[in-house]
Short mmCIF file of C-alpha atoms in Angstrom, two decimals:
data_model
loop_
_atom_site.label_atom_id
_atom_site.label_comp_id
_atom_site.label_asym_id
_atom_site.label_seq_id
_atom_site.Cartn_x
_atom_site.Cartn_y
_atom_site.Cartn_z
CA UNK A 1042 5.41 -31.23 5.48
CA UNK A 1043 2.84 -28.93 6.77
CA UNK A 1044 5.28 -25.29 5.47
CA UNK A 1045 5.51 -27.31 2.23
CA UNK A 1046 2.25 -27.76 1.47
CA UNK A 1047 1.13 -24.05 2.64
CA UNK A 1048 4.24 -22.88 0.35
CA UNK A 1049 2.98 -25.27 -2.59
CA UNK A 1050 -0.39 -23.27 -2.15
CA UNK A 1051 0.74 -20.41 -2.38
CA UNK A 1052 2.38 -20.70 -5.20
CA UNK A 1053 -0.54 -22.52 -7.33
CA UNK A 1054 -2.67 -19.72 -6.55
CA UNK A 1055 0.60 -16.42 -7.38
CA UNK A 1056 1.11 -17.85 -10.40
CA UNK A 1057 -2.36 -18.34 -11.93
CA UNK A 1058 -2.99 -14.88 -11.20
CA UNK A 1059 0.50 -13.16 -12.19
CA UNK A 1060 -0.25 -11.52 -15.91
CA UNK A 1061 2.69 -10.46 -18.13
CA UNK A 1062 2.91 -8.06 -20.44
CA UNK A 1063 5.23 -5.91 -22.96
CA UNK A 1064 6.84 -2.82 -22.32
CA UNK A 1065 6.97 0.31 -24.27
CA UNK A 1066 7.37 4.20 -23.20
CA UNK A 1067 4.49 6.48 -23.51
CA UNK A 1068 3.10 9.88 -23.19
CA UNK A 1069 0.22 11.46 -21.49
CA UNK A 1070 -1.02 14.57 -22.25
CA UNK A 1071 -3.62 16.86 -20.07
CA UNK A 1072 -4.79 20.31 -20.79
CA UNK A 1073 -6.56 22.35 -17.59
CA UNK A 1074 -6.86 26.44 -18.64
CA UNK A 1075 -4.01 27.55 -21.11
CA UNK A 1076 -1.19 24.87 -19.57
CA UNK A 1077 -0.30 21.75 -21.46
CA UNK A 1078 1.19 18.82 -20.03
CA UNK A 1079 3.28 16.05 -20.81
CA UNK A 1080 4.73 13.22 -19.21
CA UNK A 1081 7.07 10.73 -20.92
CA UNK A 1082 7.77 7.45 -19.09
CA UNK A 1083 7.49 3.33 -18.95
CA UNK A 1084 4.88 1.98 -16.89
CA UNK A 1085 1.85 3.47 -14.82
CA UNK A 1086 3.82 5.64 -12.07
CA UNK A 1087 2.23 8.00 -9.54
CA UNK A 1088 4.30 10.60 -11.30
CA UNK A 1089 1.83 10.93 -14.20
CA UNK A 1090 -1.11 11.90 -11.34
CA UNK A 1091 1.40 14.23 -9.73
CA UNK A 1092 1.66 16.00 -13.48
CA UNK A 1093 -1.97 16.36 -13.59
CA UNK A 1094 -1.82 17.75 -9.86
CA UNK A 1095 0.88 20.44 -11.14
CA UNK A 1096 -1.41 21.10 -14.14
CA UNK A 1097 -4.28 22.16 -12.04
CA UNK A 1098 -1.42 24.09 -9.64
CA UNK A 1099 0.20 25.94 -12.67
CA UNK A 1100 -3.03 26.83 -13.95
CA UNK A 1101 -3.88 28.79 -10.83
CA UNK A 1102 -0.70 30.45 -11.02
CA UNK A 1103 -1.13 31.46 -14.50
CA UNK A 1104 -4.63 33.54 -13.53
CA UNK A 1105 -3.34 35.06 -9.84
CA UNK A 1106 0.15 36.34 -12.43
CA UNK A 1107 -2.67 37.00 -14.97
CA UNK A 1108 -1.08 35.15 -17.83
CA UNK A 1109 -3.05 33.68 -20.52
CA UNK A 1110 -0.75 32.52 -23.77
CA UNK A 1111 0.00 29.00 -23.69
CA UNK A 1112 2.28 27.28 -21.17
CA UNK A 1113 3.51 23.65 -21.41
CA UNK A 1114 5.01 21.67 -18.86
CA UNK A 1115 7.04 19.28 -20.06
CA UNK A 1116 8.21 16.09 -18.11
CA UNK A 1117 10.82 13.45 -19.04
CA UNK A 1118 10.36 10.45 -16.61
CA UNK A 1119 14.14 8.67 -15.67
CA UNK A 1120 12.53 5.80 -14.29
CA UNK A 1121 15.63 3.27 -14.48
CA UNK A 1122 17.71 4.66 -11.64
CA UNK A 1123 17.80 7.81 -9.86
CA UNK A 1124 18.12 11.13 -11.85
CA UNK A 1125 19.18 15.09 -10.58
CA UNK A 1126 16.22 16.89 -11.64
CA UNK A 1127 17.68 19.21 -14.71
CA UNK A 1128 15.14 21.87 -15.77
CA UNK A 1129 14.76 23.94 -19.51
CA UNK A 1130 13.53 26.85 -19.84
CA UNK A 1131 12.20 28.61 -23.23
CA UNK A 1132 9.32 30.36 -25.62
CA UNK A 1133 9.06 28.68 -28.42
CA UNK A 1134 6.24 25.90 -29.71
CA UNK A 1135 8.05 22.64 -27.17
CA UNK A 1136 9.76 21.23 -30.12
CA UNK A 1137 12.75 18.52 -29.86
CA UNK A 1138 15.05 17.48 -32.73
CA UNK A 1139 17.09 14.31 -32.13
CA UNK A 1140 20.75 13.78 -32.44
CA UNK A 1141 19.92 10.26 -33.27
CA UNK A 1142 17.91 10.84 -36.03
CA UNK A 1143 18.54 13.66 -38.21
CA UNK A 1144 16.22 13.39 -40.93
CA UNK A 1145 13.51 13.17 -38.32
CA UNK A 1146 11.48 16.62 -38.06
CA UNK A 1147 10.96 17.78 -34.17
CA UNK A 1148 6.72 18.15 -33.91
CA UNK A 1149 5.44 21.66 -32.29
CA UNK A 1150 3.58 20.35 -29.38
CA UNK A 1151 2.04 24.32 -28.54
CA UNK A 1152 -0.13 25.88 -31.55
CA UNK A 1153 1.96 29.11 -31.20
CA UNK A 1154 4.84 29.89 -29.14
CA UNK A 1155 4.49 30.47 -25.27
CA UNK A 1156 6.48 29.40 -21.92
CA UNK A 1157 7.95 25.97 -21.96
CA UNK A 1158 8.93 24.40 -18.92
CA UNK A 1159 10.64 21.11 -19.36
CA UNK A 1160 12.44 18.64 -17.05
CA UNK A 1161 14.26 15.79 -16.79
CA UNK A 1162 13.94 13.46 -13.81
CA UNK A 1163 13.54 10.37 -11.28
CA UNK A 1164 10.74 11.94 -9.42
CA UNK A 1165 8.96 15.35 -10.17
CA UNK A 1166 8.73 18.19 -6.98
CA UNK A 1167 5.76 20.34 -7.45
CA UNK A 1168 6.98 23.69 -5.37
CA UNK A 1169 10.34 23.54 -7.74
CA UNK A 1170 8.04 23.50 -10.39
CA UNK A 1171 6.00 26.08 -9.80
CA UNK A 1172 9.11 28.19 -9.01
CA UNK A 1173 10.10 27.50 -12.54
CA UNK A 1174 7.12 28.67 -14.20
CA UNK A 1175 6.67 31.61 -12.00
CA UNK A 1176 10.31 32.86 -13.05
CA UNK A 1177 8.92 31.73 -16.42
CA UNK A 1178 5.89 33.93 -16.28
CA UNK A 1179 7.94 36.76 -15.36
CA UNK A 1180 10.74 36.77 -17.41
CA UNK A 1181 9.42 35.33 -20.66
CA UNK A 1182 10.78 38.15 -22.68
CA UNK A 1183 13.95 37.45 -21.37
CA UNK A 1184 13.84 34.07 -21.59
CA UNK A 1185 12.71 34.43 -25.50
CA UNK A 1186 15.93 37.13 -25.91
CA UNK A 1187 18.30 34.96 -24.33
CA UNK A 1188 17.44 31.04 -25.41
CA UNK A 1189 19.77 28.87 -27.65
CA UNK A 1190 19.95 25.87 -28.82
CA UNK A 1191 21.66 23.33 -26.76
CA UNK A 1192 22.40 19.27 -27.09
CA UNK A 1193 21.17 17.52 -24.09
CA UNK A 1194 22.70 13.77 -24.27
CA UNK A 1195 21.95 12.52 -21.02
CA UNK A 1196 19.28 10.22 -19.25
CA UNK A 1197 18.27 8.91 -22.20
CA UNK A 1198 17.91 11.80 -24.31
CA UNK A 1199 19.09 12.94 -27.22
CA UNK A 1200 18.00 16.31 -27.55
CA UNK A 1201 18.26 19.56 -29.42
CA UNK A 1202 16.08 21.83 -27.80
CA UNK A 1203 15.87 25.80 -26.83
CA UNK A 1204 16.85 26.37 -23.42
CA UNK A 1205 18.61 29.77 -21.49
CA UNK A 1206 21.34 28.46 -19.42
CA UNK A 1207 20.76 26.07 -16.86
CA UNK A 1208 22.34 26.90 -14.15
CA UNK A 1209 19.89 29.79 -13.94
CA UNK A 1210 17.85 26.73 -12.43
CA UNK A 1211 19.81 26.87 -9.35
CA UNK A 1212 19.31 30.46 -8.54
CA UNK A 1213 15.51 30.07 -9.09
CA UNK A 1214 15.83 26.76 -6.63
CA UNK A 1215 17.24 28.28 -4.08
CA UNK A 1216 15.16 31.66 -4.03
CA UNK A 1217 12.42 31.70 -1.51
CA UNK A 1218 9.00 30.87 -2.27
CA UNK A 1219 6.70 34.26 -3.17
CA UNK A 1220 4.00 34.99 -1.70
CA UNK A 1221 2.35 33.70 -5.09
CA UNK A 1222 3.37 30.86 -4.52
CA UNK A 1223 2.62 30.17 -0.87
CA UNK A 1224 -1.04 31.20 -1.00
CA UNK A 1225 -1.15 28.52 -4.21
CA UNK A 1226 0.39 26.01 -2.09
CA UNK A 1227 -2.52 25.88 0.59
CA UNK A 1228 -5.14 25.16 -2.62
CA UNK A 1229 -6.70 21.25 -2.00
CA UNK A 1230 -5.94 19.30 -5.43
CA UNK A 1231 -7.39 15.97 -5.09
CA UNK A 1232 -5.88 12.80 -7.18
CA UNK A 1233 -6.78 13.02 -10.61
CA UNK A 1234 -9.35 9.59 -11.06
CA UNK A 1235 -12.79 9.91 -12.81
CA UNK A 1236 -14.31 6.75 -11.36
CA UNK A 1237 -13.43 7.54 -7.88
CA UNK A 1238 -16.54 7.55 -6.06
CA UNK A 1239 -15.41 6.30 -2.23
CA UNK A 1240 -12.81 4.33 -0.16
CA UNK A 1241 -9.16 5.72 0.22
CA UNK A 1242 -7.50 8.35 -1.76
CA UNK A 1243 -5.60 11.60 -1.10
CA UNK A 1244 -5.46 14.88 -1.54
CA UNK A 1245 -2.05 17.62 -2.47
CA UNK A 1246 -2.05 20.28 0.01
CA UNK A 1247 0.82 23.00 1.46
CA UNK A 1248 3.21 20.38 -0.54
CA UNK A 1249 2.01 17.18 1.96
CA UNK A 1250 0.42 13.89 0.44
CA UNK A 1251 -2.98 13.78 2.78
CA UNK A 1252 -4.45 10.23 2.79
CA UNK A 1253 -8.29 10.34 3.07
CA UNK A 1254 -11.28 8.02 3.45
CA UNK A 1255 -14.20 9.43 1.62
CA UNK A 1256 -17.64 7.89 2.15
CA UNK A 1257 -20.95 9.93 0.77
CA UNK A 1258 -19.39 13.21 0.44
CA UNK A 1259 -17.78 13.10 3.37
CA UNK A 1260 -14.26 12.58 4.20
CA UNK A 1261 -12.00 12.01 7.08
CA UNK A 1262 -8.20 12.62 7.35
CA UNK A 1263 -6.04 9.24 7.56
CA UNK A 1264 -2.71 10.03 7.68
CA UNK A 1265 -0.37 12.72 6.42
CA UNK A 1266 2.66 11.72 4.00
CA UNK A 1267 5.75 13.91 2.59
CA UNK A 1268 5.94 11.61 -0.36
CA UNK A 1269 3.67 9.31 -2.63
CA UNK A 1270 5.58 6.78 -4.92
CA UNK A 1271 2.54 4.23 -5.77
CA UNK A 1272 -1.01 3.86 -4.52
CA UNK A 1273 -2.63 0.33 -5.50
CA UNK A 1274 -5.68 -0.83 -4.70
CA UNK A 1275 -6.44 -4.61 -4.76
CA UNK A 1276 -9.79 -5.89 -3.38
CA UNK A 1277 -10.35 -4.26 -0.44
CA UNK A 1278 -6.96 -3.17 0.47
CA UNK A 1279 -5.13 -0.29 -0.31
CA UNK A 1280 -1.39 -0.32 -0.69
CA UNK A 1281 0.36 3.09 -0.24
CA UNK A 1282 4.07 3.62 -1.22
CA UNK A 1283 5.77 6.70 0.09
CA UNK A 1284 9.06 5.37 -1.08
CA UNK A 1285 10.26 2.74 -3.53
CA UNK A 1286 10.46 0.54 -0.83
CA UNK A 1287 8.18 1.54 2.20
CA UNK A 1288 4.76 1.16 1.72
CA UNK A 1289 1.52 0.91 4.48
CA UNK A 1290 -1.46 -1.00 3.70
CA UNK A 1291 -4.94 0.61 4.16
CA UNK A 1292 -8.65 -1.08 4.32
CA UNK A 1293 -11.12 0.24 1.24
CA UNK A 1294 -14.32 0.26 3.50
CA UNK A 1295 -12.80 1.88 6.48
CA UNK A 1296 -10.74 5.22 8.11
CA UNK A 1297 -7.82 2.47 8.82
CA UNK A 1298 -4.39 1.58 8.28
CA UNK A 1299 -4.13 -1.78 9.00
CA UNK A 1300 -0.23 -2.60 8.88
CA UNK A 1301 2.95 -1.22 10.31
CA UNK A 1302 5.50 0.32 7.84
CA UNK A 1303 6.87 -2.07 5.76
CA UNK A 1304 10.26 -1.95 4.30
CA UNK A 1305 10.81 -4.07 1.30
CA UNK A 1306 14.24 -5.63 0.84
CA UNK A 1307 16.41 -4.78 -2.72
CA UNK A 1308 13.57 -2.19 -3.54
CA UNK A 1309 16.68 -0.15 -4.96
CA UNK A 1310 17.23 -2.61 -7.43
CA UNK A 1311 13.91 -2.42 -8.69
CA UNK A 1312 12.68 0.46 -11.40
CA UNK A 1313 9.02 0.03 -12.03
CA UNK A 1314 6.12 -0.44 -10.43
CA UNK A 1315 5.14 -3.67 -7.96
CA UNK A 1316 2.83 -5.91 -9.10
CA UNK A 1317 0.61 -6.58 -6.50
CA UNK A 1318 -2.12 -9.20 -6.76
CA UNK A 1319 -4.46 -10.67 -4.37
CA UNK A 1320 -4.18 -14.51 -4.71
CA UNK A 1321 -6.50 -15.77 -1.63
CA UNK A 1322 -8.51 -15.03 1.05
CA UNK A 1323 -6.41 -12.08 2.98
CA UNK A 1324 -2.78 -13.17 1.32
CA UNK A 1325 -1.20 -10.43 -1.68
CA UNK A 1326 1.39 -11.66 -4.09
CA UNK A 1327 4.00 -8.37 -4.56
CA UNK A 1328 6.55 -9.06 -6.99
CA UNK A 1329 9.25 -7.63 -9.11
CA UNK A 1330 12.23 -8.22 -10.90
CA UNK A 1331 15.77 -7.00 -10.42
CA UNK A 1332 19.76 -7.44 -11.45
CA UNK A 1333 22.07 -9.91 -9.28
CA UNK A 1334 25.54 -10.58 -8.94
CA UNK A 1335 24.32 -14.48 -8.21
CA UNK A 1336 24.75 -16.76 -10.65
CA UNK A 1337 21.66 -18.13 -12.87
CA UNK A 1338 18.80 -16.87 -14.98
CA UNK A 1339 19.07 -12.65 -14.60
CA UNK A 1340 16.88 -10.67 -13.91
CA UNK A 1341 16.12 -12.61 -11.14
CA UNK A 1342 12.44 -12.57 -9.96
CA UNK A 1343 11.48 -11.66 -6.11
CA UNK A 1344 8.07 -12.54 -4.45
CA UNK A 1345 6.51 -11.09 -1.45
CA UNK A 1346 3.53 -12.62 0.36
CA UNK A 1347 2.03 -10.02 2.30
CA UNK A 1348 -1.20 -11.46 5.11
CA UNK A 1349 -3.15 -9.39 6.25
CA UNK A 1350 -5.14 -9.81 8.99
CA UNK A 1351 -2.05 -10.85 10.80
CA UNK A 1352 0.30 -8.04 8.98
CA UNK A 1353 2.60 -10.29 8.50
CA UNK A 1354 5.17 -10.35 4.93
CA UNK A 1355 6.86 -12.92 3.78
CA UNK A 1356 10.19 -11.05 2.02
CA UNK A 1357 11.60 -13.77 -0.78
CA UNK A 1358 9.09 -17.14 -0.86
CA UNK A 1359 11.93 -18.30 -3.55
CA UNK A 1360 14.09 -17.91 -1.30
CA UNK A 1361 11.54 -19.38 1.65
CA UNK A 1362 11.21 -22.47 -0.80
CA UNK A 1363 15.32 -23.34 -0.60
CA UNK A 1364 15.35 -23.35 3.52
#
């Protein structure tokens, strides 16, 4: 009776705080120096902070090459699944004409032609990146003689665009990293957030994710990650995803990670970001949705409980409510 009643709880107090809303793609555009950039994509993914990161990066790069036209970096988010990163390379003004729509008239998105660096992809590396737009800076004339106009139909796009051959992508991939681009790497670009005044955060440095607590002015080194996927902050915990599916849990106030790595269960199912919600004194409500092969309402709906002053998480509470 006792589990039943806790579960019942739980429940009351998850669902009158669970909000829903309705989903549509967006853009965001920054501008820092002479680059441009633009992220397409669903819902409010780390990705778009790691574009503003690679703005500030590409900017540098732009001065130490000492190139000053206009650059745009241009980011198409496959969110659903996962994606091979494709890259485009081109001068022109960023415009894209749709197969789909003929009659519809591709918008210039640069006020006179300059590099264009656009990609398609799951997740966004900065070094490859930068790589691109180096070669880019470099070769531009080349790039403007040899660009054509290709059909890109994949990923959910529908594209004409200007791009040299692809495959050049590879070469530039696999070349190693200038000297350029090395001394760029060790620069300290902080996560992009206005209102950010202390608590946790982190910092992009020699291509490392470094998780800091920052408390009047100063700050003091947490932990060091290869990846970021999500960073939520709820009350006065901080949830840090380095994958889709592993994530560590962090105290505002404090230099201190307060869980052990947790691994969420059919995280590869899911393709946007958890909603996380505090529902009660130290208890979190994660949730998502995802695809089953069992039978009944689809998409079926998991909840996690996480506790956290005994770091404890509760996987499936539907599923903890049929036992």
């Amino acid at each position: 009776m006792k589990k039943t009643k806790n579960i019942a709880f739980l429940l009351i107090l998850l669902f009158t705080s669970m909000t829903v809303s309705a989903h549509q793609d967006f853009w965001v555009v920054t501008e820092s120096g002479n680059v441009k950039t633009r992220i397409k994509t669903g819902y409010q993914y780390e990705e778009i902070k790691k574009v503003q990161i690679i703005g500030e990066l590409a900017e540098l790069l732009a001065k130490k090459l000492n190139y000053n036209e206009p650059i745009l970096l241009d980011f198409n988010h496959y969110y659903v699944g996962t994606a091979e990163p494709i890259y485009f390379l081109s001068f022109d003004n960023g415009t894209i004409k749709y197969n789909y729509d003929g009659a519809r008239k591709g918008q210039p998105l640069l006020s006179k032609k300059g590099i264009v660096v656009r990609q398609v992809s799951s997740e966004f590396d900065i070094v490859n990146t930068l790589k691109m737009l180096e070669y880019s800076i470099n070769n531009w004339k080349t790039i403007k003689k040899e660009q054509t106009k290709i059909e890109y139909n994949e990923n959910y796009c529908d594209w004409i665009i200007n791009s040299i051959d692809t495959n050049k992508s590879i070469d530039i991939l696999a070349s190693k990293e200038t000297e350029v681009i090395k001394e760029i790497k060790k620069t300290k670009i902080y996560r992009p957030e206005k209102d950010f005044k202390s608590g946790i955060t982190y910092y992009w440095q020699n291509d490392k994710y470094n998780i800091v607590f920052k408390k009047n002015n100063k700050e003091e080194l947490v932990t060091t990650l290869n990846r970021i996927y999500d960073i939520q902050r709820k009350w006065n915990t901080v949830f840090i995803f380095e994958t889709s599916s592993d994530f560590l849990v962090y105290d505002t106030y404090k230099k201190e990670i307060v869980s052990k790595k947790w691994k969420i269960e059919n995280a590869e199912k899911n393709y946007r970001p958890y909603e996380i919600n505090h529902i009660g004194g130290d208890k979190y409500s994660i949730s998502f949705y995802y695809y089953s092969k069992e039978p009944g309402i689809q998409p079926k709906n998991q909840i996690l409980i996480y506790a956290r002053h005994d770091d404890k998480l509760i996987q499936n509470l539907n599923k903890l409510m049929k036992e």
